[in-house]
Short mmCIF file of C-alpha atoms and ligand atoms in Angstrom, two decimals:
data_model
loop_
_atom_site.label_atom_id
_atom_site.label_comp_id
_atom_site.label_asym_id
_atom_site.label_seq_id
_atom_site.Cartn_x
_atom_site.Cartn_y
_atom_site.Cartn_z
CA MET A 477 -13.11 -3.20 13.25
CA SER A 478 -16.02 -3.18 10.85
CA PHE A 479 -16.49 -2.09 7.29
CA GLN A 480 -18.37 1.03 6.26
CA LYS A 481 -21.58 0.15 4.39
CA ASN A 482 -23.18 3.26 2.90
CA GLN A 483 -26.47 1.98 1.57
CA THR A 484 -27.64 5.50 0.70
CA HIS A 485 -24.61 6.34 -1.39
CA VAL A 486 -25.36 7.59 -4.93
CA VAL A 487 -22.71 7.82 -7.64
CA ASN A 488 -22.56 11.06 -9.52
CA ARG A 489 -20.85 9.85 -12.69
CA ASN A 490 -18.83 12.19 -14.93
CA GLU A 491 -18.51 10.47 -18.29
CA ARG A 492 -16.03 12.91 -19.74
CA PHE A 493 -13.62 12.25 -16.86
CA GLU A 494 -14.18 8.52 -17.23
CA ASN A 495 -13.37 8.69 -20.95
CA ILE A 496 -10.16 10.60 -20.31
CA ALA A 497 -9.17 7.93 -17.79
CA ASN A 498 -9.99 5.16 -20.26
CA GLU A 499 -7.79 6.73 -22.91
CA LEU A 500 -4.90 6.67 -20.51
CA LYS A 501 -4.99 2.88 -20.10
CA PRO A 502 -1.36 1.86 -19.57
CA THR A 503 0.91 -0.32 -21.70
CA PHE A 504 1.85 -3.60 -20.06
CA TYR A 505 5.35 -5.03 -19.96
CA ARG A 506 5.44 -8.84 -19.90
CA LYS A 507 8.26 -11.26 -19.22
CA ASN A 508 8.54 -15.01 -18.98
CA VAL A 509 10.06 -16.13 -15.67
CA PRO A 510 10.73 -19.84 -15.04
CA ALA A 511 10.69 -21.41 -11.57
CA LYS A 512 14.22 -21.50 -10.20
CA LYS A 513 14.44 -24.05 -7.41
CA VAL A 514 12.74 -26.85 -5.60
CA ILE A 515 12.72 -26.00 -1.89
CA GLU A 516 11.37 -27.11 1.46
CA VAL A 517 10.05 -24.92 4.25
CA VAL A 518 11.24 -25.93 7.69
CA GLU A 519 10.42 -24.74 11.19
CA ASN A 520 12.83 -22.18 12.68
CA LYS A 521 11.70 -20.12 15.65
CA GLU A 522 14.35 -17.48 14.87
CA LYS A 523 12.81 -16.60 11.49
CA ILE A 524 9.79 -14.47 10.71
CA HIS A 525 6.53 -16.39 11.38
CA GLY A 526 8.71 -19.33 12.48
CA TRP A 527 9.55 -20.69 8.99
CA GLU A 528 12.66 -20.91 6.88
CA VAL A 529 13.28 -21.85 3.24
CA LYS A 530 15.87 -24.55 2.44
CA PRO A 531 16.84 -25.13 -1.21
CA LEU A 532 16.73 -28.78 -2.36
CA GLN A 533 17.58 -28.80 -6.07
CA SER A 534 17.37 -26.84 -9.28
CA ALA A 535 13.92 -26.61 -10.90
CA ASP A 536 15.51 -28.25 -13.98
CA GLN A 537 15.38 -31.50 -12.04
CA LEU A 538 11.65 -31.22 -11.42
CA PRO A 539 10.60 -33.49 -14.35
CA ASP A 540 12.44 -36.40 -12.66
CA GLN A 541 10.11 -36.29 -9.67
CA VAL A 542 7.07 -38.56 -9.95
CA LEU A 543 4.17 -37.55 -7.70
CA GLY A 544 1.20 -39.63 -6.63
CA LYS A 545 -1.64 -39.19 -4.15
CA GLY A 546 -0.56 -37.05 -1.16
CA ASP A 547 2.77 -35.95 -2.65
CA GLN A 548 3.78 -32.32 -2.95
CA VAL A 549 6.55 -30.11 -4.26
CA ILE A 550 7.35 -26.46 -3.48
CA LEU A 551 8.94 -24.21 -6.11
CA ASP A 552 10.81 -20.96 -5.64
CA PHE A 553 10.77 -18.35 -8.43
CA GLY A 554 13.76 -16.54 -6.90
CA ASP A 555 12.01 -13.19 -6.41
CA HIS A 556 8.53 -11.71 -6.00
CA GLN A 557 6.39 -12.15 -9.12
CA VAL A 558 3.04 -10.86 -10.31
CA GLY A 559 1.49 -12.58 -13.29
CA TYR A 560 0.00 -15.65 -14.91
CA LEU A 561 1.18 -19.19 -14.24
CA SER A 562 1.52 -22.02 -16.72
CA LEU A 563 2.93 -25.56 -16.41
CA ASN A 564 3.14 -28.88 -18.20
CA ILE A 565 1.75 -32.02 -16.60
CA GLN A 566 2.86 -35.46 -17.84
CA PRO A 567 1.18 -38.74 -16.84
CA VAL A 568 3.57 -41.48 -15.73
CA GLY A 569 2.48 -45.17 -15.86
CA SER A 570 -0.70 -46.57 -17.40
CA PRO A 571 -3.06 -44.35 -19.44
CA PRO A 572 -4.77 -41.99 -16.94
CA ASP A 573 -8.04 -43.71 -16.02
CA ALA A 574 -9.21 -40.97 -13.62
CA PRO A 575 -8.89 -37.18 -13.51
CA LEU A 576 -5.95 -35.60 -11.74
CA HIS A 577 -7.01 -33.73 -8.63
CA LEU A 578 -4.62 -30.93 -7.90
CA ARG A 579 -4.11 -28.08 -5.46
CA LEU A 580 -1.92 -25.06 -6.22
CA THR A 581 -0.99 -22.65 -3.42
CA PHE A 582 0.79 -19.37 -4.07
CA GLY A 583 2.71 -17.54 -1.37
CA GLU A 584 4.61 -14.30 -1.06
CA MET A 585 6.11 -15.62 2.18
CA PRO A 586 7.33 -19.02 3.43
CA VAL A 587 4.50 -19.10 6.00
CA GLU A 588 1.95 -19.36 3.18
CA MET A 589 3.63 -22.59 2.05
CA ALA A 590 3.87 -24.04 5.55
CA GLU A 591 0.57 -23.32 7.30
CA THR A 592 -2.78 -24.52 6.07
CA PHE A 593 -5.20 -21.85 4.92
CA SER A 594 -8.13 -23.70 6.49
CA ASN A 595 -6.92 -22.47 9.90
CA TYR A 596 -7.33 -18.84 8.82
CA ASP A 597 -9.53 -17.01 11.34
CA GLY A 598 -9.23 -13.33 10.41
CA TRP A 599 -12.15 -10.95 9.86
CA ILE A 600 -11.54 -10.09 6.22
CA SER A 601 -12.35 -12.61 3.52
CA SER A 602 -10.34 -15.81 3.32
CA SER A 603 -10.86 -15.66 -0.46
CA TRP A 604 -7.74 -13.51 -0.68
CA LEU A 605 -5.62 -16.51 0.24
CA GLN A 606 -4.17 -17.65 -3.06
CA GLU A 607 -5.15 -21.26 -3.52
CA GLU A 608 -6.77 -23.25 -6.36
CA THR A 609 -8.13 -26.76 -6.31
CA MET A 610 -8.85 -28.24 -9.71
CA HIS A 611 -9.51 -31.36 -11.75
CA VAL A 612 -7.50 -32.02 -14.89
CA ASP A 613 -9.32 -34.45 -17.22
CA VAL A 614 -6.91 -34.59 -20.15
CA LEU A 615 -3.25 -35.60 -19.73
CA PRO A 616 -0.67 -34.62 -20.81
CA ASN A 617 -1.77 -31.05 -20.34
CA HIS A 618 -0.36 -27.58 -20.70
CA LEU A 619 -2.19 -25.79 -17.93
CA THR A 620 -2.55 -22.00 -17.90
CA LEU A 621 -4.29 -20.34 -15.00
CA PRO A 622 -6.63 -17.44 -15.85
CA ARG A 623 -6.17 -15.59 -12.56
CA ARG A 624 -3.26 -13.25 -11.83
CA TYR A 625 -1.18 -14.21 -8.76
CA SER A 626 1.29 -12.43 -6.54
CA PHE A 627 3.93 -14.74 -5.14
CA ARG A 628 7.45 -16.06 -4.93
CA TYR A 629 6.63 -19.62 -3.89
CA LEU A 630 4.30 -22.17 -5.46
CA LYS A 631 3.18 -25.38 -3.77
CA ILE A 632 1.86 -28.14 -6.02
CA GLU A 633 -0.06 -30.84 -4.18
CA VAL A 634 -1.32 -33.95 -5.88
CA LEU A 635 -4.60 -34.71 -4.08
CA ASP A 636 -5.23 -37.80 -6.20
CA THR A 637 -4.32 -39.58 -9.44
CA SER A 638 -5.30 -43.29 -9.45
CA GLN A 639 -3.69 -46.62 -8.70
CA LYS A 640 -2.66 -46.83 -12.36
CA TYR A 641 -0.78 -43.57 -12.93
CA LYS A 642 1.16 -40.75 -11.35
CA VAL A 643 2.29 -37.40 -12.72
CA SER A 644 5.34 -35.23 -13.24
CA PHE A 645 5.63 -31.49 -13.90
CA ASP A 646 7.88 -29.38 -16.10
CA ASP A 647 8.19 -25.95 -17.65
CA VAL A 648 6.60 -24.24 -14.67
CA SER A 649 6.76 -20.54 -15.44
CA ILE A 650 5.01 -17.27 -15.08
CA GLU A 651 4.27 -14.46 -17.47
CA SER A 652 4.99 -11.52 -15.22
CA VAL A 653 3.16 -8.30 -15.85
CA THR A 654 3.54 -4.63 -14.86
CA SER A 655 2.79 -1.23 -16.29
CA ALA A 656 6.07 0.18 -14.92
CA ASP A 657 8.74 0.92 -17.49
CA VAL A 658 11.89 -0.24 -15.71
CA ASP A 659 14.13 1.36 -18.33
CA ASN A 660 13.10 4.80 -17.09
CA VAL A 661 14.72 4.35 -13.69
CA GLU A 662 18.05 6.05 -13.10
CA THR A 663 20.63 4.31 -10.94
CA PHE A 664 20.78 5.43 -7.36
CA GLU A 665 24.38 5.81 -6.33
CA ASN A 666 25.36 5.77 -2.70
CA PRO A 667 28.39 4.33 -0.86
CA ASP A 668 26.03 2.72 1.64
CA GLU A 669 25.03 -0.65 0.17
CA GLU A 670 22.13 -1.08 2.54
CA LEU A 671 20.53 2.11 1.23
CA VAL A 672 21.06 0.99 -2.36
CA GLU A 673 19.32 -2.29 -1.53
CA ILE A 674 16.44 -0.48 0.21
CA ASP A 675 16.06 1.68 -2.90
CA ARG A 676 16.07 -1.38 -5.20
CA VAL A 677 13.44 -3.25 -3.20
CA SER A 678 11.26 -0.14 -2.95
CA ILE A 679 11.28 0.12 -6.73
CA LYS A 680 10.48 -3.57 -7.13
CA THR A 681 7.57 -3.10 -4.73
CA LEU A 682 6.22 -0.18 -6.74
CA GLN A 683 6.76 -2.05 -10.02
CA ASP A 684 4.76 -5.08 -8.90
CA CYS A 685 1.90 -2.84 -7.71
CA MET A 686 1.75 -0.93 -11.00
CA GLN A 687 -0.88 -2.64 -13.07
CA ASP A 688 -4.02 -1.29 -14.77
CA VAL A 689 -4.06 1.26 -11.94
CA PHE A 690 -1.71 1.88 -9.01
CA GLU A 691 -2.85 -1.11 -6.97
CA ASP A 692 -2.34 -1.16 -3.21
CA GLY A 693 -1.21 -4.76 -3.23
CA PRO A 694 -1.25 -7.34 -6.05
CA LYS A 695 -2.26 -10.08 -3.57
CA ARG A 696 -4.73 -7.93 -1.60
CA ASP A 697 -6.77 -5.63 -2.04
CA ARG A 698 -5.78 -5.41 -5.74
CA ARG A 699 -7.44 -2.00 -6.06
CA LEU A 700 -6.85 1.70 -6.15
CA TRP A 701 -6.80 3.30 -2.68
CA LEU A 702 -6.23 7.03 -2.43
CA GLY A 703 -3.81 6.88 0.47
CA ASP A 704 -1.66 4.39 -1.39
CA LEU A 705 -1.94 6.26 -4.68
CA ARG A 706 -0.58 9.41 -3.08
CA LEU A 707 2.60 7.66 -1.98
CA GLN A 708 3.00 5.60 -5.16
CA ALA A 709 2.72 8.78 -7.20
CA ILE A 710 5.62 10.50 -5.44
CA ALA A 711 7.76 7.35 -5.64
CA ASN A 712 6.84 7.13 -9.34
CA TYR A 713 7.97 10.71 -10.05
CA ALA A 714 11.38 9.78 -8.62
CA THR A 715 11.65 6.56 -10.63
CA PHE A 716 9.44 5.24 -13.49
CA GLN A 717 7.84 8.61 -14.27
CA ASN A 718 4.72 6.99 -15.61
CA ASN A 719 2.87 10.23 -14.88
CA ASP A 720 -0.07 9.37 -17.11
CA LEU A 721 -0.97 6.54 -14.74
CA VAL A 722 -1.29 9.06 -11.90
CA LYS A 723 -3.36 11.28 -14.17
CA ARG A 724 -5.58 8.32 -15.12
CA ASN A 725 -6.17 7.43 -11.47
CA LEU A 726 -6.98 11.02 -10.50
CA TYR A 727 -9.55 11.22 -13.28
CA GLN A 728 -11.01 7.90 -12.14
CA PHE A 729 -11.57 9.20 -8.62
CA ALA A 730 -13.03 12.44 -9.92
CA ALA A 731 -15.33 10.53 -12.31
CA VAL A 732 -17.32 8.78 -9.57
CA PRO A 733 -17.86 10.95 -6.47
CA ASN A 734 -20.97 10.55 -4.35
CA GLN A 735 -24.06 12.79 -4.35
CA ASN A 736 -22.19 15.21 -2.12
CA GLY A 737 -19.13 15.44 -4.35
CA GLN A 738 -16.92 13.38 -2.05
CA VAL A 739 -14.50 10.96 -3.67
CA SER A 740 -14.40 7.41 -2.35
CA ALA A 741 -11.50 6.02 -0.40
CA ASN A 742 -10.98 3.36 -3.06
CA LEU A 743 -12.17 2.25 -6.49
CA PHE A 744 -12.81 -1.01 -8.34
CA VAL A 745 -12.07 -0.94 -12.05
CA GLU A 746 -13.67 -4.17 -13.23
CA PRO A 747 -16.08 -4.85 -14.87
CA ASN A 748 -16.26 -1.06 -15.00
CA LEU A 749 -15.36 1.84 -12.78
CA ILE A 750 -17.11 1.39 -9.42
CA PRO A 751 -16.42 3.50 -6.34
CA ASP A 752 -16.42 1.66 -3.04
CA ASP A 753 -18.96 2.88 -0.48
CA THR A 754 -16.16 3.70 1.96
CA PHE A 755 -15.33 7.36 2.63
CA LEU A 756 -12.40 8.38 4.79
CA PHE A 757 -11.68 11.93 5.95
CA ASP A 758 -7.93 11.78 5.26
CA TYR A 759 -8.12 9.79 2.04
CA SER A 760 -10.60 12.20 0.42
CA LEU A 761 -8.29 15.10 1.28
CA PHE A 762 -5.43 13.21 -0.34
CA PHE A 763 -7.22 13.56 -3.66
CA THR A 764 -6.38 17.25 -3.41
CA THR A 765 -2.79 16.77 -2.25
CA THR A 766 -2.17 14.11 -4.91
CA LEU A 767 -3.34 16.58 -7.52
CA TYR A 768 -0.99 19.16 -5.96
CA ASP A 769 1.97 16.72 -6.14
CA TYR A 770 1.02 15.78 -9.71
CA TYR A 771 1.01 19.43 -10.70
CA GLN A 772 4.38 20.02 -9.05
CA ALA A 773 5.84 17.06 -10.91
CA THR A 774 4.31 17.78 -14.34
CA LYS A 775 3.11 21.39 -14.43
CA ASP A 776 0.12 19.99 -16.30
CA GLU A 777 -2.23 22.93 -15.91
CA VAL A 778 -4.94 21.47 -18.12
CA THR A 779 -5.47 18.58 -15.73
CA LEU A 780 -5.23 20.88 -12.75
CA ARG A 781 -8.00 23.11 -14.15
CA ASP A 782 -10.13 20.11 -15.02
CA LEU A 783 -9.89 18.52 -11.59
CA TRP A 784 -9.78 21.68 -9.51
CA SER A 785 -13.44 21.79 -8.51
CA ALA A 786 -13.35 18.16 -7.36
CA ALA A 787 -10.19 18.93 -5.39
CA TYR A 788 -11.67 22.04 -3.82
CA ARG A 789 -14.85 20.16 -2.98
CA GLN A 790 -12.92 17.61 -0.87
CA VAL A 791 -11.60 20.42 1.30
CA GLU A 792 -15.01 22.03 1.67
CA ILE A 793 -16.46 18.68 2.80
CA ALA A 794 -13.66 18.19 5.32
CA LEU A 795 -14.22 21.71 6.65
CA GLU A 796 -17.85 20.81 7.37
CA ARG A 797 -16.43 18.61 10.12
CA MET A 798 -14.72 21.55 11.79
CA ASP A 799 -16.54 22.69 14.95
CA ASP A 800 -16.88 26.25 16.27
CA LYS A 801 -13.53 25.98 18.00
CA GLY A 802 -11.87 25.08 14.71
CA ILE A 803 -11.20 21.43 15.50
CA VAL A 804 -12.43 18.50 13.39
CA GLU A 805 -15.03 16.45 15.20
CA ASP A 806 -14.00 13.07 16.49
CA ASP A 807 -16.16 9.92 16.66
CA ASP A 808 -15.86 6.22 17.34
CA SER A 809 -16.40 4.98 13.77
CA TRP A 810 -13.72 4.26 11.14
CA TRP A 811 -14.00 7.84 9.85
CA SER A 812 -10.35 8.57 9.10
CA PHE A 813 -7.58 6.08 8.38
CA ILE A 814 -4.19 7.41 9.58
CA ASP A 815 -2.75 4.00 10.52
CA TRP A 816 -3.77 0.46 11.46
CA HIS A 817 -3.75 0.66 15.23
CA PRO A 818 -6.68 -0.50 17.38
CA GLU A 819 -6.25 2.27 20.00
CA LEU A 820 -5.13 5.16 17.85
CA ASN A 821 -7.33 8.25 18.16
CA LYS A 822 -7.58 9.93 14.74
CA GLN A 823 -8.63 13.47 15.63
CA GLY A 824 -5.20 15.11 16.03
CA SER A 825 -3.71 13.61 12.87
CA SER A 826 -6.83 14.38 10.89
CA GLN A 827 -6.73 18.01 11.98
CA ALA A 828 -3.08 18.12 10.88
CA ILE A 829 -3.91 16.56 7.52
CA LEU A 830 -6.59 19.19 7.00
CA ILE A 831 -4.02 21.92 7.66
CA TYR A 832 -1.48 20.17 5.41
CA THR A 833 -4.10 20.07 2.64
CA LEU A 834 -5.24 23.65 3.13
CA ARG A 835 -1.67 24.88 2.55
CA ARG A 836 -1.54 23.05 -0.76
CA THR A 837 -5.06 24.08 -1.76
CA ILE A 838 -4.12 27.71 -1.27
CA GLN A 839 -1.12 27.27 -3.55
CA LEU A 840 -3.20 25.62 -6.24
CA ALA A 841 -5.84 28.35 -6.02
CA GLU A 842 -3.04 30.84 -6.54
CA VAL A 843 -1.76 29.05 -9.62
CA LEU A 844 -5.27 29.12 -11.06
CA GLY A 845 -5.96 32.70 -10.04
CA GLU A 846 -8.95 31.63 -7.97
CA ASN A 847 -8.62 34.49 -5.51
CA LYS A 848 -11.92 34.16 -3.75
CA GLN A 849 -11.37 30.50 -3.00
CA LYS A 850 -7.84 31.29 -1.95
CA GLU A 851 -9.02 33.88 0.57
CA THR A 852 -11.65 31.53 1.97
CA MET A 853 -9.04 28.84 2.53
CA ILE A 854 -6.55 31.26 4.08
CA ALA A 855 -9.17 32.16 6.68
CA LYS A 856 -9.92 28.50 7.40
CA LEU A 857 -6.25 27.70 7.68
CA LYS A 858 -5.81 30.45 10.24
CA LYS A 859 -8.69 29.17 12.28
CA ALA A 860 -7.53 25.55 12.16
CA GLU A 861 -3.99 26.46 13.15
CA GLU A 862 -5.01 28.70 16.02
CA ALA A 863 -7.32 26.00 17.31
CA VAL A 864 -4.50 23.47 17.28
CA LYS A 865 -2.26 25.71 19.32
CA LYS A 866 -5.02 26.52 21.74
CA TYR A 867 -6.69 23.15 22.21
CA LEU A 868 -4.40 20.37 21.02
CA TRP A 869 -0.97 21.56 22.16
CA LYS A 870 -0.36 20.68 25.83
CA GLU A 871 2.41 22.72 27.40
CA ASP A 872 2.82 20.32 30.36
CA LYS A 873 3.20 17.29 28.12
CA ARG A 874 5.13 19.17 25.41
CA PHE A 875 3.13 17.12 22.87
CA PHE A 876 0.00 17.47 20.77
CA VAL A 877 -2.97 15.48 21.98
CA SER A 878 -5.88 13.83 20.24
CA GLY A 879 -9.43 13.06 21.25
CA GLU A 880 -11.38 13.45 24.48
CA LYS A 881 -8.86 11.39 26.42
CA GLU A 882 -6.02 13.60 25.18
CA GLN A 883 -4.08 10.74 23.70
CA VAL A 884 -0.42 11.27 22.80
CA SER A 885 0.50 9.21 19.75
CA TRP A 886 3.38 9.12 17.29
CA ALA A 887 0.93 9.73 14.44
CA THR A 888 -0.36 13.01 15.84
CA GLN A 889 3.14 14.46 16.40
CA VAL A 890 4.36 13.35 12.97
CA TRP A 891 1.38 14.81 11.13
CA MET A 892 1.59 18.07 13.10
CA VAL A 893 5.20 18.41 11.96
CA LEU A 894 4.24 17.75 8.33
CA ALA A 895 1.41 20.29 8.71
CA GLU A 896 4.04 22.86 9.79
CA VAL A 897 2.01 24.16 12.69
CA LEU A 898 5.16 24.99 14.68
CA ASP A 899 8.28 26.64 13.34
CA GLN A 900 11.24 24.62 12.11
CA ASP A 901 13.17 24.67 15.42
CA GLN A 902 10.15 23.72 17.50
CA ASN A 903 9.31 20.96 15.00
CA GLN A 904 12.82 19.60 15.32
CA MET A 905 12.60 19.63 19.09
CA LEU A 906 9.21 17.94 18.97
CA LEU A 907 10.58 15.08 16.85
CA LYS A 908 13.65 14.70 19.05
CA ARG A 909 11.35 14.50 22.07
CA LEU A 910 9.20 11.96 20.24
CA LEU A 911 12.18 9.70 19.51
CA LYS A 912 13.39 10.03 23.08
CA GLU A 913 10.14 9.61 24.99
CA GLN A 914 8.57 7.04 22.63
CA PRO A 915 4.88 7.41 23.49
CA GLU A 916 2.93 4.19 23.82
CA ILE A 917 0.64 4.55 20.80
CA GLU A 918 3.12 3.51 18.11
CA MET A 919 3.01 3.05 14.35
CA ASN A 920 2.22 -0.27 12.69
CA THR A 921 2.48 0.34 8.95
CA PRO A 922 5.21 1.40 6.53
CA TYR A 923 2.63 4.03 5.58
CA MET A 924 2.90 5.74 8.96
CA HIS A 925 6.66 5.12 9.20
CA HIS A 926 7.01 6.87 5.87
CA HIS A 927 5.48 9.97 7.37
CA LEU A 928 7.85 9.88 10.32
CA VAL A 929 10.89 9.61 8.05
CA GLU A 930 9.58 12.35 5.79
CA ALA A 931 9.04 14.57 8.83
CA LEU A 932 12.58 13.90 10.06
CA PHE A 933 14.04 14.88 6.71
CA HIS A 934 11.74 17.87 6.56
CA VAL A 935 13.10 19.36 9.77
CA GLY A 936 16.71 18.58 8.88
CA LEU A 937 17.21 15.50 11.06
CA GLU A 938 18.84 13.63 8.18
CA GLN A 939 20.90 11.23 10.28
CA GLU A 940 17.87 10.21 12.35
CA ALA A 941 15.84 9.75 9.17
CA ILE A 942 18.41 7.44 7.62
CA GLU A 943 18.83 5.46 10.81
CA TRP A 944 15.08 4.98 11.06
CA MET A 945 14.88 3.84 7.47
CA LYS A 946 17.65 1.32 8.05
CA MET A 947 16.03 0.08 11.24
CA TYR A 948 12.58 -0.30 9.68
CA TRP A 949 12.89 -1.07 5.96
CA GLY A 950 16.31 -2.59 6.60
CA GLY A 951 14.61 -4.70 9.26
CA MET A 952 12.17 -6.06 6.68
CA LEU A 953 15.13 -6.94 4.42
CA ARG A 954 16.83 -8.76 7.28
CA ASP A 955 13.58 -10.60 7.85
CA GLY A 956 13.62 -11.78 4.24
CA ALA A 957 11.58 -9.22 2.29
CA ASP A 958 11.73 -9.41 -1.53
CA THR A 959 9.26 -6.53 -1.72
CA PHE A 960 8.20 -4.35 1.19
CA TRP A 961 5.19 -5.25 3.31
CA GLU A 962 1.81 -3.85 4.22
CA LEU A 963 2.38 -4.27 7.95
CA TYR A 964 5.56 -4.40 9.97
CA ASN A 965 6.02 -3.88 13.66
CA PRO A 966 9.58 -4.84 14.60
CA LYS A 967 8.41 -5.54 18.17
CA ASP A 968 5.53 -7.74 17.08
CA LYS A 969 6.33 -9.32 13.76
CA GLU A 970 3.11 -11.34 13.65
CA PHE A 971 0.99 -8.17 13.81
CA SER A 972 -2.05 -8.08 11.56
CA PRO A 973 -5.02 -5.72 11.90
CA TYR A 974 -7.08 -8.44 10.26
CA GLY A 975 -6.67 -11.02 12.99
CA ASN A 976 -4.25 -13.30 11.11
CA HIS A 977 -0.95 -12.56 9.38
CA LEU A 978 -1.63 -15.08 6.56
CA ILE A 979 -3.86 -12.49 4.94
CA ASN A 980 -1.34 -9.62 5.17
CA SER A 981 0.01 -8.34 1.89
CA TYR A 982 3.77 -8.70 1.48
CA CYS A 983 4.13 -6.48 -1.55
CA HIS A 984 2.34 -3.32 -0.61
CA ALA A 985 2.33 0.00 -2.39
CA TRP A 986 2.47 2.26 0.61
CA SER A 987 5.80 0.73 1.66
CA CYS A 988 7.58 1.73 -1.59
CA THR A 989 8.54 5.26 -0.53
CA PRO A 990 12.20 4.89 0.57
CA THR A 991 13.15 5.31 -3.08
CA TYR A 992 11.39 8.66 -3.05
CA LEU A 993 12.86 9.67 0.30
CA LEU A 994 16.40 8.69 -0.66
CA ARG A 995 16.29 10.22 -4.11
CA THR A 996 14.64 13.41 -2.88
CA TYR A 997 16.50 14.18 0.32
CA LEU A 998 20.02 12.75 -0.15
C1 RAM B 1628 -6.10 -1.75 3.61
C2 RAM B 1628 -5.05 -1.73 2.56
C3 RAM B 1628 -4.94 -0.43 1.79
C4 RAM B 1628 -5.21 0.73 2.67
C5 RAM B 1628 -6.51 0.59 3.42
C6 RAM B 1628 -6.88 1.74 4.29
O1 RAM B 1628 -7.27 -2.32 3.12
O2 RAM B 1628 -3.88 -2.04 3.18
O3 RAM B 1628 -3.67 -0.32 1.25
O4 RAM B 1628 -5.15 1.93 1.98
O5 RAM B 1628 -6.37 -0.52 4.24
#
């Protein structure tokens, strides 16, 4: 894998859109959360990543522990937290005659407490690993860290004091922060406790990712990605209903397209709004479908009118990739996302996403009375669908294929179902065949699993959808999730597309959708 670096990319800034987004800056809800327990992390091959948490004592007893050079203590905050840490440090013994040298390590998972970050060998930056080394000159000290962390566990290591003094810690707490208004969420009632728990943890995941924007993950990448936004938005409509945050994020994307009018795959918001120079076929199209979903949820026609030309432009750009046959061109680069899978061919799913988007674009054009654009898109839709049936459906395999090598993947079948290329009965049969035959190119992210479950519900396979949810999201819970993860492959629990699971995000926006699925389809 390599990053996209578009050196020629020019930002076509729309200040009016940017101002609208700025005015929609969210309110933050803050809460003080003290550390709950002192714990240890011990080896256990049966547990995820090979580590298990054992409680030692209540955090109230922490001040009694005196730590000198080489000593450490691990604290458990009881649940996943996002916010700002503070703690008191007391010197014990003679007046401190040397600075305190300290290391603080934050972890969403036990493995981050147990394995040293210096062994990290992945291909994305190690700077995401949450660790601070510092010198404290004045003791006693009330230390407040300026950076926001995402964690449940905190390891405090005393690297050095001096021969004359040691230290103790107390009042270790966090000011947690979110822009999600938890009071807006209605209770989800269901006799199945596992589903209620899956719903609760989905909401907690979304809550912790809701900050100044809908972040993908508060540990990493801490930014606004379109593919994540799309799923967060639908989960938000079913729960917090902070619809202005969706609106803000849509305006942000529309405010900084490139010279061609294409919106970036993700945005940075500090020190000001900066689009990344990464462009993905599917993610740009999701600008349009996210606007469609936003309109369905709010009926906000003013926003729809304002953002329509940006939305329409994304589809036009995608259509430029369609060849004479009506199929989107494939290539070897990271041109479309779909899922994290090293061998997945993206052509089939991308074609399906184009069709899925065209259907929604046509509906939006109709709402707006844009008849000419509507007719253009109807013609394109016809062409794209016919091409799929002619070139991508293989009668002998009874599956859709993707790419030159005619790959059969889960992703392609799932997206073709969501694109409604076949009729309802055929779609149902296709998904049943998929579950039975289990093609080799599987799914690795909750993002892709979401689409499978949505497709199952969509064709009326409710029982299968629920079972899958319990197997997958329930599996994360059984493996100790406090919030749902960025990556999860039940057959390979160490999986990371980045070369090392330490860098994976364990509170990740795109895994928050069961709450939407349960509240929408049950
Ligand atoms: C990763 C993140 C993000 C996702 C992109 C494509 O960097 O997990 O959530 O949208 O990949």
